[in-house]
């Protein structure tokens, strides 16, 4: 459903993305891993025109777009078919959880207010926040705010949801609630592209894991291939470093939690 080819991006003299290619099938959960500065977030933002790529093409449901030269009409079309979950929630402080979710429906989709409210309430129920619909962001925990952000993304029924490190701004004890919602979306067949450092989520929920470094995709494959038999030395180095320091994620705070399954092993076999 989504094929991205030859994406490049410079910031001044720094080449952040160097000919990045990725294919996303309907129902895929693609997790992008990599160290800070590897280009993960820039790549995601380029696909939704939050950043303007210097070069690259997107084939989206048989519609071909130039990521550098896309028209405002084409950009609006892409945004109508996608949703983006940000690191720092991006909620309107002066609007309730319900109103934040409704905005994309009433303003972005021109859906009547009464219909939009029903959709928004169901979305909040899906993320376990039906009892927080009338709360303002300042009255919600970070994890609850991020789940409102996910509900906002879900409500517009996008073809694909992009997640940019959705748990990076959260205290560790709040991470589990957000990951549980994301795992439920994955189980429901929602197509997702997720930039994250959450290795457990990547191993359990992903259909494909992509490792980026230095503005390129170093390696990609199934979770089994990447976590158990990575081919590239750089991938092995990254996984060892991350997994050695990764704490167990607690699942407090979520009334919509699902079990996260078996923990990752302390050591990765066959990685020498």
PDB file of C-alpha atoms in Angstrom:
ATOM      1  CA  UNK A   1       0.000   0.000   0.000  1.00  0.00           C
ATOM      2  CA  UNK A   2       2.949   2.323   0.613  1.00  0.00           C
ATOM      3  CA  UNK A   3       6.316   2.267  -1.143  1.00  0.00           C
ATOM      4  CA  UNK A   4       8.938   4.903  -0.437  1.00  0.00           C
ATOM      5  CA  UNK A   5      11.946   5.296  -2.710  1.00  0.00           C
ATOM      6  CA  UNK A   6      15.224   7.244  -2.657  1.00  0.00           C
ATOM      7  CA  UNK A   7      14.420   9.682   0.141  1.00  0.00           C
ATOM      8  CA  UNK A   8      17.179  12.216   0.789  1.00  0.00           C
ATOM      9  CA  UNK A   9      17.371  15.122   3.202  1.00  0.00           C
ATOM     10  CA  UNK A  10      20.056  17.663   4.139  1.00  0.00           C
ATOM     11  CA  UNK A  11      20.111  20.159   6.977  1.00  0.00           C
ATOM     12  CA  UNK A  12      22.740  22.588   5.808  1.00  0.00           C
ATOM     13  CA  UNK A  13      25.845  20.543   5.028  1.00  0.00           C
ATOM     14  CA  UNK A  14      24.676  17.585   7.072  1.00  0.00           C
ATOM     15  CA  UNK A  15      23.198  14.736   5.039  1.00  0.00           C
ATOM     16  CA  UNK A  16      20.532  13.298   7.349  1.00  0.00           C
ATOM     17  CA  UNK A  17      18.867  10.859   4.946  1.00  0.00           C
ATOM     18  CA  UNK A  18      20.870   9.099   2.239  1.00  0.00           C
ATOM     19  CA  UNK A  19      18.687   7.289  -0.296  1.00  0.00           C
ATOM     20  CA  UNK A  20      16.229   5.596   2.104  1.00  0.00           C
ATOM     21  CA  UNK A  21      13.746   3.046   0.728  1.00  0.00           C
ATOM     22  CA  UNK A  22      10.908   1.261   2.517  1.00  0.00           C
ATOM     23  CA  UNK A  23       7.874  -0.806   1.568  1.00  0.00           C
ATOM     24  CA  UNK A  24       4.785  -1.037   3.805  1.00  0.00           C
ATOM     25  CA  UNK A  25       2.039  -3.586   3.227  1.00  0.00           C
ATOM     26  CA  UNK A  26      -1.494  -3.286   4.585  1.00  0.00           C
ATOM     27  CA  UNK A  27      -1.575  -4.554   8.179  1.00  0.00           C
ATOM     28  CA  UNK A  28       2.187  -4.198   8.655  1.00  0.00           C
ATOM     29  CA  UNK A  29       3.637  -3.011  11.945  1.00  0.00           C
ATOM     30  CA  UNK A  30       7.043  -1.703  10.955  1.00  0.00           C
ATOM     31  CA  UNK A  31       9.317  -0.709  13.819  1.00  0.00           C
ATOM     32  CA  UNK A  32      12.271   1.534  13.011  1.00  0.00           C
ATOM     33  CA  UNK A  33      15.173   1.268  15.434  1.00  0.00           C
ATOM     34  CA  UNK A  34      18.437   3.150  15.561  1.00  0.00           C
ATOM     35  CA  UNK A  35      20.625   5.460  17.624  1.00  0.00           C
ATOM     36  CA  UNK A  36      19.831   9.125  18.119  1.00  0.00           C
ATOM     37  CA  UNK A  37      20.737  11.115  15.023  1.00  0.00           C
ATOM     38  CA  UNK A  38      20.300   8.186  12.646  1.00  0.00           C
ATOM     39  CA  UNK A  39      17.539   9.955  10.679  1.00  0.00           C
ATOM     40  CA  UNK A  40      14.550   7.977  11.954  1.00  0.00           C
ATOM     41  CA  UNK A  41      12.365  10.923  12.943  1.00  0.00           C
ATOM     42  CA  UNK A  42      13.335  12.979   9.895  1.00  0.00           C
ATOM     43  CA  UNK A  43      12.348  10.062   7.675  1.00  0.00           C
ATOM     44  CA  UNK A  44       8.955   9.740   9.352  1.00  0.00           C
ATOM     45  CA  UNK A  45       8.314  13.482   9.177  1.00  0.00           C
ATOM     46  CA  UNK A  46       9.289  13.550   5.515  1.00  0.00           C
ATOM     47  CA  UNK A  47       6.627  10.974   4.708  1.00  0.00           C
ATOM     48  CA  UNK A  48       3.922  13.223   6.156  1.00  0.00           C
ATOM     49  CA  UNK A  49       5.426  16.470   4.818  1.00  0.00           C
ATOM     50  CA  UNK A  50       6.198  17.804   8.280  1.00  0.00           C
ATOM     51  CA  UNK A  51       9.678  18.070   6.772  1.00  0.00           C
ATOM     52  CA  UNK A  52      10.282  18.680   3.081  1.00  0.00           C
ATOM     53  CA  UNK A  53      12.556  16.009   1.628  1.00  0.00           C
ATOM     54  CA  UNK A  54      15.226  17.066  -0.850  1.00  0.00           C
ATOM     55  CA  UNK A  55      14.377  14.071  -3.025  1.00  0.00           C
ATOM     56  CA  UNK A  56      12.269  10.948  -2.939  1.00  0.00           C
ATOM     57  CA  UNK A  57       9.066   9.376  -4.189  1.00  0.00           C
ATOM     58  CA  UNK A  58       6.053   7.843  -2.500  1.00  0.00           C
ATOM     59  CA  UNK A  59       3.678   5.372  -4.084  1.00  0.00           C
ATOM     60  CA  UNK A  60       0.588   5.380  -1.876  1.00  0.00           C
ATOM     61  CA  UNK A  61      -2.368   3.251  -2.983  1.00  0.00           C
ATOM     62  CA  UNK A  62      -1.298   3.616  -6.641  1.00  0.00           C
ATOM     63  CA  UNK A  63      -0.959   7.385  -6.249  1.00  0.00           C
ATOM     64  CA  UNK A  64       2.602   8.552  -7.011  1.00  0.00           C
ATOM     65  CA  UNK A  65       3.960  11.631  -5.252  1.00  0.00           C
ATOM     66  CA  UNK A  66       7.245  13.503  -5.414  1.00  0.00           C
ATOM     67  CA  UNK A  67       8.253  14.164  -1.788  1.00  0.00           C
ATOM     68  CA  UNK A  68      10.144  17.304  -2.789  1.00  0.00           C
ATOM     69  CA  UNK A  69       7.672  18.793  -5.248  1.00  0.00           C
ATOM     70  CA  UNK A  70       4.283  17.642  -3.924  1.00  0.00           C
ATOM     71  CA  UNK A  71       1.497  20.183  -4.308  1.00  0.00           C
ATOM     72  CA  UNK A  72      -0.581  21.424  -1.400  1.00  0.00           C
ATOM     73  CA  UNK A  73      -3.464  19.318  -2.725  1.00  0.00           C
ATOM     74  CA  UNK A  74      -1.295  16.189  -2.749  1.00  0.00           C
ATOM     75  CA  UNK A  75      -0.013  16.905   0.759  1.00  0.00           C
ATOM     76  CA  UNK A  76      -3.596  17.331   1.994  1.00  0.00           C
ATOM     77  CA  UNK A  77      -4.495  13.977   0.390  1.00  0.00           C
ATOM     78  CA  UNK A  78      -1.632  12.192   2.183  1.00  0.00           C
ATOM     79  CA  UNK A  79      -2.548  13.751   5.517  1.00  0.00           C
ATOM     80  CA  UNK A  80      -6.176  12.747   5.048  1.00  0.00           C
ATOM     81  CA  UNK A  81      -5.100   9.112   4.700  1.00  0.00           C
ATOM     82  CA  UNK A  82      -2.537   9.075   7.505  1.00  0.00           C
ATOM     83  CA  UNK A  83      -2.226  10.056  11.144  1.00  0.00           C
ATOM     84  CA  UNK A  84       0.800  11.035  13.232  1.00  0.00           C
ATOM     85  CA  UNK A  85       1.397  10.425  16.937  1.00  0.00           C
ATOM     86  CA  UNK A  86       4.043  12.808  18.280  1.00  0.00           C
ATOM     87  CA  UNK A  87       6.648  12.430  21.020  1.00  0.00           C
ATOM     88  CA  UNK A  88       5.189  15.260  23.086  1.00  0.00           C
ATOM     89  CA  UNK A  89       1.441  14.658  22.623  1.00  0.00           C
ATOM     90  CA  UNK A  90       0.682  17.955  20.801  1.00  0.00           C
ATOM     91  CA  UNK A  91      -2.682  18.370  22.508  1.00  0.00           C
ATOM     92  CA  UNK A  92      -4.478  21.697  22.726  1.00  0.00           C
ATOM     93  CA  UNK A  93      -4.212  22.773  26.364  1.00  0.00           C
ATOM     94  CA  UNK A  94      -7.493  24.700  26.290  1.00  0.00           C
ATOM     95  CA  UNK A  95      -9.536  21.767  25.003  1.00  0.00           C
ATOM     96  CA  UNK A  96     -10.695  18.622  26.773  1.00  0.00           C
ATOM     97  CA  UNK A  97      -9.601  15.149  25.788  1.00  0.00           C
ATOM     98  CA  UNK A  98     -12.862  14.716  23.899  1.00  0.00           C
ATOM     99  CA  UNK A  99     -12.492  18.049  22.094  1.00  0.00           C
ATOM    100  CA  UNK A 100      -8.898  17.227  21.130  1.00  0.00           C
ATOM    101  CA  UNK A 101     -10.012  13.982  19.517  1.00  0.00           C
ATOM    102  CA  UNK A 102     -12.978  15.632  17.818  1.00  0.00           C
ATOM    103  CA  UNK A 103     -10.910  18.357  16.138  1.00  0.00           C
ATOM    104  CA  UNK A 104      -9.474  16.120  13.432  1.00  0.00           C
ATOM    105  CA  UNK A 105     -12.994  14.996  12.613  1.00  0.00           C
ATOM    106  CA  UNK A 106     -14.857  18.310  12.608  1.00  0.00           C
ATOM    107  CA  UNK A 107     -12.076  20.484  11.169  1.00  0.00           C
ATOM    108  CA  UNK A 108     -10.024  18.011   9.158  1.00  0.00           C
ATOM    109  CA  UNK A 109     -12.860  15.784   7.894  1.00  0.00           C
ATOM    110  CA  UNK A 110     -15.823  18.204   8.098  1.00  0.00           C
ATOM    111  CA  UNK A 111     -17.844  15.629  10.039  1.00  0.00           C
ATOM    112  CA  UNK A 112     -20.898  17.046  11.871  1.00  0.00           C
ATOM    113  CA  UNK A 113     -20.220  17.737  15.544  1.00  0.00           C
ATOM    114  CA  UNK A 114     -22.745  15.252  16.900  1.00  0.00           C
ATOM    115  CA  UNK A 115     -21.361  12.423  14.738  1.00  0.00           C
ATOM    116  CA  UNK A 116     -17.787  13.423  15.572  1.00  0.00           C
ATOM    117  CA  UNK A 117     -18.517  13.315  19.287  1.00  0.00           C
ATOM    118  CA  UNK A 118     -19.767   9.737  19.051  1.00  0.00           C
ATOM    119  CA  UNK A 119     -16.671   8.663  17.113  1.00  0.00           C
ATOM    120  CA  UNK A 120     -14.377  10.471  19.558  1.00  0.00           C
ATOM    121  CA  UNK A 121     -16.002   8.892  22.603  1.00  0.00           C
ATOM    122  CA  UNK A 122     -15.583   5.426  21.098  1.00  0.00           C
ATOM    123  CA  UNK A 123     -11.925   6.164  20.351  1.00  0.00           C
ATOM    124  CA  UNK A 124     -11.331   7.283  23.945  1.00  0.00           C
ATOM    125  CA  UNK A 125     -13.033   4.124  25.155  1.00  0.00           C
ATOM    126  CA  UNK A 126     -10.685   2.066  22.970  1.00  0.00           C
ATOM    127  CA  UNK A 127      -7.648   3.563  24.741  1.00  0.00           C
ATOM    128  CA  UNK A 128      -9.197   3.204  28.199  1.00  0.00           C
ATOM    129  CA  UNK A 129     -10.023   6.866  28.776  1.00  0.00           C
ATOM    130  CA  UNK A 130     -13.798   7.047  28.512  1.00  0.00           C
ATOM    131  CA  UNK A 131     -13.862   8.376  32.089  1.00  0.00           C
ATOM    132  CA  UNK A 132     -11.405  11.170  31.194  1.00  0.00           C
ATOM    133  CA  UNK A 133     -13.274  12.644  28.224  1.00  0.00           C
ATOM    134  CA  UNK A 134     -13.949  15.954  29.980  1.00  0.00           C
ATOM    135  CA  UNK A 135     -10.463  16.329  31.458  1.00  0.00           C
ATOM    136  CA  UNK A 136      -8.018  18.923  30.165  1.00  0.00           C
ATOM    137  CA  UNK A 137      -4.426  17.880  29.305  1.00  0.00           C
ATOM    138  CA  UNK A 138      -3.128  19.492  32.502  1.00  0.00           C
ATOM    139  CA  UNK A 139      -5.385  17.121  34.472  1.00  0.00           C
ATOM    140  CA  UNK A 140      -3.991  14.017  32.754  1.00  0.00           C
ATOM    141  CA  UNK A 141      -0.753  12.108  33.245  1.00  0.00           C
ATOM    142  CA  UNK A 142       1.753  11.985  30.413  1.00  0.00           C
ATOM    143  CA  UNK A 143       0.682   8.464  29.557  1.00  0.00           C
ATOM    144  CA  UNK A 144      -2.971   9.482  29.471  1.00  0.00           C
ATOM    145  CA  UNK A 145      -2.160  12.467  27.254  1.00  0.00           C
ATOM    146  CA  UNK A 146      -0.326  10.218  24.826  1.00  0.00           C
ATOM    147  CA  UNK A 147      -3.293   7.829  24.758  1.00  0.00           C
ATOM    148  CA  UNK A 148      -5.502  10.794  23.869  1.00  0.00           C
ATOM    149  CA  UNK A 149      -3.069  11.448  21.025  1.00  0.00           C
ATOM    150  CA  UNK A 150      -3.468   7.849  19.878  1.00  0.00           C
ATOM    151  CA  UNK A 151      -7.261   8.111  20.144  1.00  0.00           C
ATOM    152  CA  UNK A 152      -7.092  11.233  17.981  1.00  0.00           C
ATOM    153  CA  UNK A 153      -5.125   9.280  15.376  1.00  0.00           C
ATOM    154  CA  UNK A 154      -7.468   6.282  15.520  1.00  0.00           C
ATOM    155  CA  UNK A 155     -10.629   8.376  15.226  1.00  0.00           C
ATOM    156  CA  UNK A 156      -9.962   9.503  11.657  1.00  0.00           C
ATOM    157  CA  UNK A 157      -9.596   5.874  10.470  1.00  0.00           C
ATOM    158  CA  UNK A 158      -6.322   6.451   8.604  1.00  0.00           C
ATOM    159  CA  UNK A 159      -4.745   3.951   6.240  1.00  0.00           C
ATOM    160  CA  UNK A 160      -1.522   4.145   8.248  1.00  0.00           C
ATOM    161  CA  UNK A 161      -0.515   5.654  11.609  1.00  0.00           C
ATOM    162  CA  UNK A 162       3.010   6.992  12.089  1.00  0.00           C
ATOM    163  CA  UNK A 163       4.379   6.976  15.645  1.00  0.00           C
ATOM    164  CA  UNK A 164       7.430   9.087  16.462  1.00  0.00           C
ATOM    165  CA  UNK A 165       8.933   7.684  19.678  1.00  0.00           C
ATOM    166  CA  UNK A 166       5.548   7.793  21.446  1.00  0.00           C
ATOM    167  CA  UNK A 167       6.944   6.760  24.841  1.00  0.00           C
ATOM    168  CA  UNK A 168      10.165   8.789  24.894  1.00  0.00           C
ATOM    169  CA  UNK A 169       8.679  11.672  26.910  1.00  0.00           C
ATOM    170  CA  UNK A 170       7.054   9.410  29.509  1.00  0.00           C
ATOM    171  CA  UNK A 171       8.183   8.361  32.957  1.00  0.00           C
ATOM    172  CA  UNK A 172       9.066   4.637  32.881  1.00  0.00           C
ATOM    173  CA  UNK A 173       6.035   3.589  34.936  1.00  0.00           C
ATOM    174  CA  UNK A 174       3.688   5.163  32.353  1.00  0.00           C
ATOM    175  CA  UNK A 175       5.171   3.506  29.280  1.00  0.00           C
ATOM    176  CA  UNK A 176       3.297   0.217  29.626  1.00  0.00           C
ATOM    177  CA  UNK A 177      -0.152   1.750  29.227  1.00  0.00           C
ATOM    178  CA  UNK A 178       0.757   3.361  25.906  1.00  0.00           C
ATOM    179  CA  UNK A 179       2.478   0.240  24.588  1.00  0.00           C
ATOM    180  CA  UNK A 180      -0.554  -1.855  25.511  1.00  0.00           C
ATOM    181  CA  UNK A 181      -2.803   0.341  23.401  1.00  0.00           C
ATOM    182  CA  UNK A 182      -0.354   0.121  20.511  1.00  0.00           C
ATOM    183  CA  UNK A 183      -0.193  -3.661  20.825  1.00  0.00           C
ATOM    184  CA  UNK A 184      -3.981  -3.794  20.671  1.00  0.00           C
ATOM    185  CA  UNK A 185      -3.932  -1.711  17.476  1.00  0.00           C
ATOM    186  CA  UNK A 186      -1.357  -4.098  16.015  1.00  0.00           C
ATOM    187  CA  UNK A 187      -3.516  -7.091  16.944  1.00  0.00           C
ATOM    188  CA  UNK A 188      -6.487  -5.392  15.261  1.00  0.00           C
ATOM    189  CA  UNK A 189      -4.536  -5.128  11.995  1.00  0.00           C
ATOM    190  CA  UNK A 190      -3.920  -1.377  12.006  1.00  0.00           C
ATOM    191  CA  UNK A 191      -1.031  -0.470   9.693  1.00  0.00           C
ATOM    192  CA  UNK A 192       1.665   1.316  11.695  1.00  0.00           C
ATOM    193  CA  UNK A 193       5.175   2.652  11.193  1.00  0.00           C
ATOM    194  CA  UNK A 194       6.769   3.166  14.608  1.00  0.00           C
ATOM    195  CA  UNK A 195      10.023   4.846  15.564  1.00  0.00           C
ATOM    196  CA  UNK A 196      10.869   3.606  19.053  1.00  0.00           C
ATOM    197  CA  UNK A 197      13.535   2.359  21.430  1.00  0.00           C
ATOM    198  CA  UNK A 198      11.103  -0.107  23.021  1.00  0.00           C
ATOM    199  CA  UNK A 199      12.739  -3.403  22.105  1.00  0.00           C
ATOM    200  CA  UNK A 200      10.080  -5.548  23.734  1.00  0.00           C
ATOM    201  CA  UNK A 201       7.333  -3.944  21.673  1.00  0.00           C
ATOM    202  CA  UNK A 202       9.440  -4.348  18.532  1.00  0.00           C
ATOM    203  CA  UNK A 203      10.022  -8.034  19.161  1.00  0.00           C
ATOM    204  CA  UNK A 204       6.420  -8.865  20.044  1.00  0.00           C
ATOM    205  CA  UNK A 205       4.326  -6.588  17.826  1.00  0.00           C
ATOM    206  CA  UNK A 206       6.351  -5.858  14.686  1.00  0.00           C
ATOM    207  CA  UNK A 207       5.912  -7.638  11.376  1.00  0.00           C
ATOM    208  CA  UNK A 208       9.160  -6.045  10.203  1.00  0.00           C
ATOM    209  CA  UNK A 209      12.038  -4.415  12.073  1.00  0.00           C
ATOM    210  CA  UNK A 210      14.200  -1.800  10.364  1.00  0.00           C
ATOM    211  CA  UNK A 211      17.556  -0.684  11.765  1.00  0.00           C
ATOM    212  CA  UNK A 212      18.768   2.762  10.667  1.00  0.00           C
ATOM    213  CA  UNK A 213      22.124   4.386  11.258  1.00  0.00           C
ATOM    214  CA  UNK A 214      23.866   7.301   9.611  1.00  0.00           C
ATOM    215  CA  UNK A 215      20.897   8.184   7.440  1.00  0.00           C
ATOM    216  CA  UNK A 216      20.595   4.765   5.794  1.00  0.00           C
ATOM    217  CA  UNK A 217      18.743   1.518   6.433  1.00  0.00           C
ATOM    218  CA  UNK A 218      21.496  -0.828   7.576  1.00  0.00           C
ATOM    219  CA  UNK A 219      19.322  -3.913   7.887  1.00  0.00           C
ATOM    220  CA  UNK A 220      15.680  -4.999   7.878  1.00  0.00           C
ATOM    221  CA  UNK A 221      13.862  -8.241   8.498  1.00  0.00           C
ATOM    222  CA  UNK A 222      11.455 -10.057  10.770  1.00  0.00           C
ATOM    223  CA  UNK A 223      11.835  -9.582  14.546  1.00  0.00           C
ATOM    224  CA  UNK A 224      13.293 -13.090  14.734  1.00  0.00           C
ATOM    225  CA  UNK A 225      15.888 -12.276  12.089  1.00  0.00           C
ATOM    226  CA  UNK A 226      16.907  -8.934  13.554  1.00  0.00           C
ATOM    227  CA  UNK A 227      16.902  -9.858  17.242  1.00  0.00           C
ATOM    228  CA  UNK A 228      18.241 -13.399  16.999  1.00  0.00           C
ATOM    229  CA  UNK A 229      20.326 -13.526  13.807  1.00  0.00           C
ATOM    230  CA  UNK A 230      21.259  -9.970  12.761  1.00  0.00           C
ATOM    231  CA  UNK A 231      23.577  -9.994   9.758  1.00  0.00           C
ATOM    232  CA  UNK A 232      25.294  -6.638  10.221  1.00  0.00           C
ATOM    233  CA  UNK A 233      27.904  -5.922  12.883  1.00  0.00           C
ATOM    234  CA  UNK A 234      26.455  -2.444  13.474  1.00  0.00           C
ATOM    235  CA  UNK A 235      23.041  -3.958  14.210  1.00  0.00           C
ATOM    236  CA  UNK A 236      24.565  -6.408  16.675  1.00  0.00           C
ATOM    237  CA  UNK A 237      26.440  -3.619  18.465  1.00  0.00           C
ATOM    238  CA  UNK A 238      23.303  -1.498  18.773  1.00  0.00           C
ATOM    239  CA  UNK A 239      21.130  -4.324  20.092  1.00  0.00           C
ATOM    240  CA  UNK A 240      23.696  -5.417  22.667  1.00  0.00           C
ATOM    241  CA  UNK A 241      24.042  -1.877  23.969  1.00  0.00           C
ATOM    242  CA  UNK A 242      20.284  -1.233  24.142  1.00  0.00           C
ATOM    243  CA  UNK A 243      19.255  -4.597  25.572  1.00  0.00           C
ATOM    244  CA  UNK A 244      21.963  -4.552  28.244  1.00  0.00           C
ATOM    245  CA  UNK A 245      20.450  -1.425  29.767  1.00  0.00           C
ATOM    246  CA  UNK A 246      16.736  -1.949  29.046  1.00  0.00           C
ATOM    247  CA  UNK A 247      14.645  -2.144  32.246  1.00  0.00           C
ATOM    248  CA  UNK A 248      11.481  -4.136  32.575  1.00  0.00           C
ATOM    249  CA  UNK A 249       8.521  -1.996  31.495  1.00  0.00           C
ATOM    250  CA  UNK A 250       5.797  -1.796  34.110  1.00  0.00           C
ATOM    251  CA  UNK A 251       2.165  -1.676  33.064  1.00  0.00           C
ATOM    252  CA  UNK A 252       0.722   0.617  35.678  1.00  0.00           C
ATOM    253  CA  UNK A 253      -1.758   3.364  34.952  1.00  0.00           C
ATOM    254  CA  UNK A 254      -3.533   1.670  32.014  1.00  0.00           C
ATOM    255  CA  UNK A 255      -7.130   0.556  32.204  1.00  0.00           C
ATOM    256  CA  UNK A 256      -6.792  -0.727  28.624  1.00  0.00           C
ATOM    257  CA  UNK A 257      -3.735  -2.898  29.180  1.00  0.00           C
ATOM    258  CA  UNK A 258      -2.959  -6.183  27.495  1.00  0.00           C
ATOM    259  CA  UNK A 259      -0.302  -8.683  28.626  1.00  0.00           C
ATOM    260  CA  UNK A 260       3.061  -7.958  27.073  1.00  0.00           C
ATOM    261  CA  UNK A 261       4.199 -11.571  26.919  1.00  0.00           C
ATOM    262  CA  UNK A 262       7.526 -13.161  27.629  1.00  0.00           C
ATOM    263  CA  UNK A 263      10.488 -10.870  28.432  1.00  0.00           C
ATOM    264  CA  UNK A 264      13.430 -10.717  26.063  1.00  0.00           C
ATOM    265  CA  UNK A 265      16.311 -13.018  26.944  1.00  0.00           C
ATOM    266  CA  UNK A 266      19.254 -11.545  28.826  1.00  0.00           C
ATOM    267  CA  UNK A 267      21.566 -12.429  25.956  1.00  0.00           C
ATOM    268  CA  UNK A 268      20.981 -12.726  22.247  1.00  0.00           C
ATOM    269  CA  UNK A 269      22.039 -16.093  20.806  1.00  0.00           C
ATOM    270  CA  UNK A 270      24.077 -16.464  17.642  1.00  0.00           C
ATOM    271  CA  UNK A 271      25.252 -12.862  17.626  1.00  0.00           C
ATOM    272  CA  UNK A 272      28.976 -13.401  17.969  1.00  0.00           C
TER     273      UNK A 272
END
